[in-house]
Coordinates of C-alpha atoms and ligand atoms in Angstrom, one line a residue:
M461 CA -20.8 8.7 1.7
T462 CA -17.8 10.3 3.3
K463 CA -19.3 10.9 6.7
N464 CA -16.0 10.4 8.5
K465 CA -13.3 12.5 6.8
I466 CA -9.9 11.2 6.0
T467 CA -7.3 13.4 7.7
K468 CA -3.8 12.4 6.6
K469 CA -2.6 11.4 3.2
I470 CA 0.0 8.7 3.0
V471 CA 3.0 7.8 0.9
C472 CA 4.2 4.2 1.3
G473 CA 7.4 2.8 -0.1
N474 CA 7.4 -0.9 -1.0
W475 CA 11.1 -1.8 -1.2
K476 CA 10.3 -5.4 -2.3
M477 CA 13.4 -7.6 -2.1
N478 CA 15.8 -4.7 -2.0
P479 CA 18.5 -3.7 -1.2
R480 CA 21.2 -6.3 -1.1
S481 CA 22.6 -5.6 2.4
L482 CA 21.7 -4.1 5.7
K483 CA 24.3 -1.4 5.2
E484 CA 22.6 -0.3 2.0
A485 CA 19.2 -0.5 3.7
E486 CA 20.4 1.8 6.5
K487 CA 21.7 4.3 4.0
L488 CA 18.5 4.4 2.0
F489 CA 16.4 4.8 5.2
N490 CA 18.7 7.4 6.7
D491 CA 18.9 9.4 3.5
T492 CA 15.1 9.3 3.1
A493 CA 14.6 10.4 6.7
K494 CA 17.0 13.3 6.2
H495 CA 15.1 14.5 3.1
I496 CA 11.7 14.4 4.8
S497 CA 12.6 15.8 8.2
D498 CA 10.3 18.8 7.8
I499 CA 7.2 16.9 6.7
K500 CA 4.3 17.3 9.1
K501 CA 1.0 16.5 7.4
T502 CA 1.8 13.4 5.4
E503 CA 2.1 9.9 6.8
I504 CA 5.3 8.3 5.5
V505 CA 5.6 4.5 5.5
A506 CA 8.5 2.3 4.4
C507 CA 8.2 -1.5 3.9
P508 CA 11.6 -3.0 3.7
P509 CA 12.3 -6.8 3.8
F510 CA 11.6 -8.4 7.2
L511 CA 15.2 -8.8 8.3
Y512 CA 16.0 -5.1 8.1
L513 CA 13.0 -4.0 10.1
E514 CA 14.5 -4.2 13.6
K515 CA 17.6 -2.2 12.8
L516 CA 15.7 0.4 10.8
K517 CA 13.2 0.9 13.5
K518 CA 15.8 2.6 15.6
L519 CA 16.9 5.1 12.9
S520 CA 13.8 7.3 12.5
K521 CA 10.6 8.0 14.3
K522 CA 9.3 9.9 11.3
I523 CA 9.1 7.0 9.0
I524 CA 6.6 4.4 10.1
L525 CA 7.6 0.8 9.3
G526 CA 5.5 -1.6 7.4
A527 CA 6.0 -5.3 6.4
Q528 CA 5.5 -6.8 3.0
D529 CA 3.5 -9.8 4.2
D530 CA 2.7 -11.7 7.4
F531 CA 1.4 -15.1 8.4
P532 CA -2.1 -15.6 9.9
G533 CA -1.1 -17.9 12.7
D534 CA -0.1 -17.8 16.4
V535 CA 3.4 -18.8 17.4
G536 CA 4.0 -22.5 16.5
A537 CA 5.1 -24.9 13.9
F538 CA 5.1 -22.6 10.8
T539 CA 8.5 -22.9 9.4
G540 CA 9.8 -19.8 7.6
E541 CA 6.8 -17.6 8.6
V542 CA 6.6 -14.3 10.4
S543 CA 3.4 -13.5 12.3
A544 CA 1.5 -10.2 12.6
E545 CA 2.1 -10.3 16.4
M546 CA 5.9 -10.6 16.0
L547 CA 5.9 -7.7 13.6
Y548 CA 3.7 -5.5 15.9
N549 CA 6.0 -6.3 18.8
L550 CA 9.0 -5.1 16.8
G551 CA 7.3 -1.7 16.2
V552 CA 5.9 -2.4 12.7
R553 CA 2.5 -0.8 12.2
Y554 CA 1.5 -1.5 8.6
V555 CA 1.5 -4.6 6.4
I556 CA 1.1 -4.8 2.6
L557 CA -1.2 -7.7 1.9
G558 CA -2.3 -9.3 -1.4
H559 CA 0.4 -7.7 -3.5
S560 CA 0.2 -8.9 -7.1
E561 CA 3.7 -10.4 -6.8
R562 CA 2.5 -12.6 -3.9
R563 CA -0.7 -13.4 -5.7
T564 CA 1.5 -14.6 -8.6
L565 CA 3.1 -17.0 -6.1
G566 CA -0.3 -18.5 -5.4
E567 CA -1.8 -16.4 -2.7
S568 CA -5.6 -16.5 -2.9
N569 CA -8.2 -14.0 -1.7
L570 CA -9.0 -16.4 1.1
D571 CA -5.4 -16.5 2.2
I572 CA -5.4 -12.7 2.1
N573 CA -8.6 -12.5 4.1
K574 CA -7.1 -14.6 6.9
K575 CA -4.0 -12.4 7.0
I576 CA -6.2 -9.2 7.1
K577 CA -8.1 -10.5 10.0
S578 CA -5.1 -11.6 12.0
S579 CA -3.2 -8.4 11.2
L580 CA -6.1 -6.3 12.4
A581 CA -6.4 -8.4 15.6
M582 CA -2.7 -7.8 16.3
G583 CA -2.8 -4.0 15.7
L584 CA -1.3 -3.9 12.2
K585 CA -3.0 -1.8 9.6
P586 CA -3.4 -3.8 6.3
I587 CA -2.6 -2.2 3.0
L588 CA -4.7 -4.4 0.8
C589 CA -3.5 -4.4 -2.8
V590 CA -6.0 -5.0 -5.6
G591 CA -5.6 -4.7 -9.3
E592 CA -6.2 -6.2 -12.7
R593 CA -3.6 -7.8 -14.9
E594 CA -5.0 -6.3 -18.1
R595 CA -8.0 -4.2 -19.3
N596 CA -10.4 -5.1 -22.0
D597 CA -13.3 -3.4 -23.7
N598 CA -16.1 -5.1 -21.8
H599 CA -14.7 -3.7 -18.6
D600 CA -15.0 -7.0 -16.6
Y601 CA -11.9 -6.0 -14.6
F602 CA -14.3 -4.0 -12.4
N603 CA -15.9 -7.4 -11.4
L604 CA -12.4 -8.7 -10.6
I605 CA -11.7 -5.8 -8.3
K606 CA -15.1 -6.2 -6.6
M607 CA -14.4 -9.9 -6.0
Q608 CA -10.9 -9.2 -4.7
L609 CA -12.3 -6.6 -2.2
E610 CA -15.3 -8.7 -1.2
E611 CA -13.4 -11.9 -0.6
A612 CA -10.4 -10.3 1.1
L613 CA -12.6 -8.2 3.4
E614 CA -15.2 -10.9 4.1
G615 CA -16.1 -10.9 7.9
V616 CA -14.1 -7.7 8.6
S617 CA -16.1 -5.4 10.9
K618 CA -17.2 -1.9 10.3
T619 CA -15.3 -0.8 13.4
S620 CA -12.0 -1.9 11.6
A621 CA -12.8 0.0 8.5
A622 CA -10.7 3.1 9.4
K623 CA -7.6 0.9 9.9
I624 CA -7.7 -0.5 6.4
I625 CA -6.0 1.0 3.4
I626 CA -6.7 -0.1 -0.2
A627 CA -4.0 0.2 -2.8
Y628 CA -5.3 0.1 -6.3
E629 CA -2.4 -1.2 -8.4
P630 CA -3.1 -1.9 -12.0
I631 CA -0.6 -4.7 -12.7
W632 CA -0.1 -3.5 -16.3
A633 CA 1.3 -0.2 -14.9
I634 CA 3.7 -1.7 -12.3
S635 CA 7.3 -1.0 -13.2
S636 CA 8.4 -4.6 -13.2
T637 CA 5.6 -5.7 -15.6
K638 CA 6.9 -6.7 -19.0
N639 CA 5.7 -4.3 -21.7
R640 CA 4.1 -2.2 -19.0
K641 CA 1.9 0.8 -19.9
D642 CA 1.3 4.1 -18.1
A643 CA -1.9 4.4 -16.2
T644 CA -3.5 7.8 -16.1
P645 CA -5.1 9.7 -13.2
K646 CA -8.4 9.1 -15.1
D647 CA -7.8 5.3 -14.9
S648 CA -7.2 5.7 -11.2
S649 CA -10.1 8.0 -10.6
E650 CA -12.6 5.7 -12.3
M651 CA -11.5 2.8 -10.3
T652 CA -11.3 4.6 -7.0
I653 CA -14.9 5.8 -7.5
F654 CA -15.9 2.1 -8.1
I655 CA -13.8 0.9 -5.1
R656 CA -15.5 3.5 -2.8
R657 CA -18.9 2.2 -3.9
V658 CA -18.0 -1.4 -3.1
L659 CA -16.6 -0.4 0.2
F660 CA -19.7 1.7 1.0
D661 CA -21.9 -1.3 0.2
K662 CA -19.9 -3.3 2.7
F663 CA -19.1 -0.9 5.5
G664 CA -21.7 1.9 5.1
P665 CA -20.6 5.5 6.1
D666 CA -17.5 4.0 7.9
A667 CA -16.1 3.3 4.4
G668 CA -15.4 7.0 4.2
R669 CA -12.5 6.6 6.5
I670 CA -10.7 4.0 4.3
R671 CA -7.8 5.5 2.5
I672 CA -7.2 4.5 -1.1
L673 CA -3.8 4.7 -2.7
Y674 CA -2.7 4.4 -6.3
G675 CA 0.4 2.3 -7.1
G676 CA 2.0 1.6 -10.5
S677 CA 5.3 3.3 -11.4
A678 CA 4.4 6.4 -9.4
N679 CA 7.3 8.9 -9.6
P680 CA 8.0 12.6 -9.0
R681 CA 6.8 13.5 -12.5
D682 CA 3.3 12.1 -12.2
A683 CA 2.7 12.1 -8.4
E684 CA 0.9 15.5 -8.4
D685 CA -1.4 14.5 -11.2
F686 CA -2.4 11.2 -9.5
L687 CA -2.8 12.9 -6.1
K688 CA -4.9 15.8 -7.6
D689 CA -7.0 13.9 -10.2
G690 CA -6.6 10.2 -9.4
G691 CA -9.2 10.2 -6.6
V692 CA -6.7 8.9 -4.1
D693 CA -5.5 9.6 -0.6
G694 CA -1.8 8.8 -1.3
L695 CA 0.5 6.6 -3.2
L696 CA 2.1 3.2 -3.0
V697 CA 5.6 3.5 -4.5
G698 CA 7.8 0.6 -5.6
R699 CA 10.9 1.4 -7.6
A700 CA 11.0 5.1 -6.8
S701 CA 11.1 4.3 -3.1
L702 CA 14.6 2.8 -3.6
D703 CA 15.9 6.3 -4.5
A704 CA 15.8 8.5 -1.4
K705 CA 15.6 11.7 -3.4
K706 CA 12.8 10.6 -5.7
F707 CA 10.8 9.1 -2.8
S708 CA 11.1 12.3 -0.7
Q709 CA 10.1 14.4 -3.7
I710 CA 6.9 12.4 -3.9
V711 CA 6.4 12.9 -0.2
K712 CA 6.9 16.6 -0.6
I713 CA 4.5 16.8 -3.5
C714 CA 1.9 15.1 -1.3
E715 CA 2.6 17.4 1.6
A716 CA 2.1 20.5 -0.5
L717 CA -1.3 19.2 -1.6
N718 CA -2.4 18.3 2.0
K719 CA -4.7 20.9 3.3
Ligands
LIG202 C1 4.3 -2.1 -6.5 O1 4.7 -3.1 -7.1 O2 3.7 -2.1 -5.4 C2 4.7 -0.8 -7.1 C3 4.0 0.3 -6.8 O3 5.8 -0.8 -7.9 P1 6.3 0.3 -8.9 O4 6.1 1.7 -8.3 O5 7.7 0.0 -9.1 O6 5.5 0.1 -10.1

């Protein structure tokens, strides 16, 4: 199944709608860059709000920039939107798509599919978020994840597979979810085995090059367990990415486990 081996693990910070000012964003970015200056084997990505991207791009070469969304259109009459091409031209290389917080705002798998295709066409690597809101005893959340993957990746070619990253984010474990619960590495590992099977059915051996991340309140205390036993190639980090020390600790844990 894993004919083409994954080489680099990845830790990606999703800053969401934080921090309040460019000044604070610069400080967070600079502090993070300082802490991770000796990292060699781990890919480090930060996804700040759009309007900080240009300034942050100039501050570090070590941290690759990602966006939190994009729009699947060419230039034109799309008020308020930012296209994949604009982001690429700014130096952005990743884009988080299908995050549960955007799905809550009404984004469908079809919307996400259009964004994935246009992002790939413009050179951005999509980080496709999938995840269930809750779990139940009949395990039908597996079907939901399968549907999210199949619909969002419909029509994506095998040759693009290596550029795609899947982030498994059980919504019930995300830090901002009310009455959240901790997910375990076993929860992650079961689901990543399933996700790899769905991806293999779609892409064949090329699926082995797709990195899968875990996201959901990842922090320095549990990062090692998820990376060792969660079946993943890295982590998508929300809240902890707003703390340069915590985020860099996670990166260092990942680096130490990278062979
Ligand atoms: C997220 O929402 O993508 C996320 C991983 O958040 P947190 O780490 O804060 O749960």
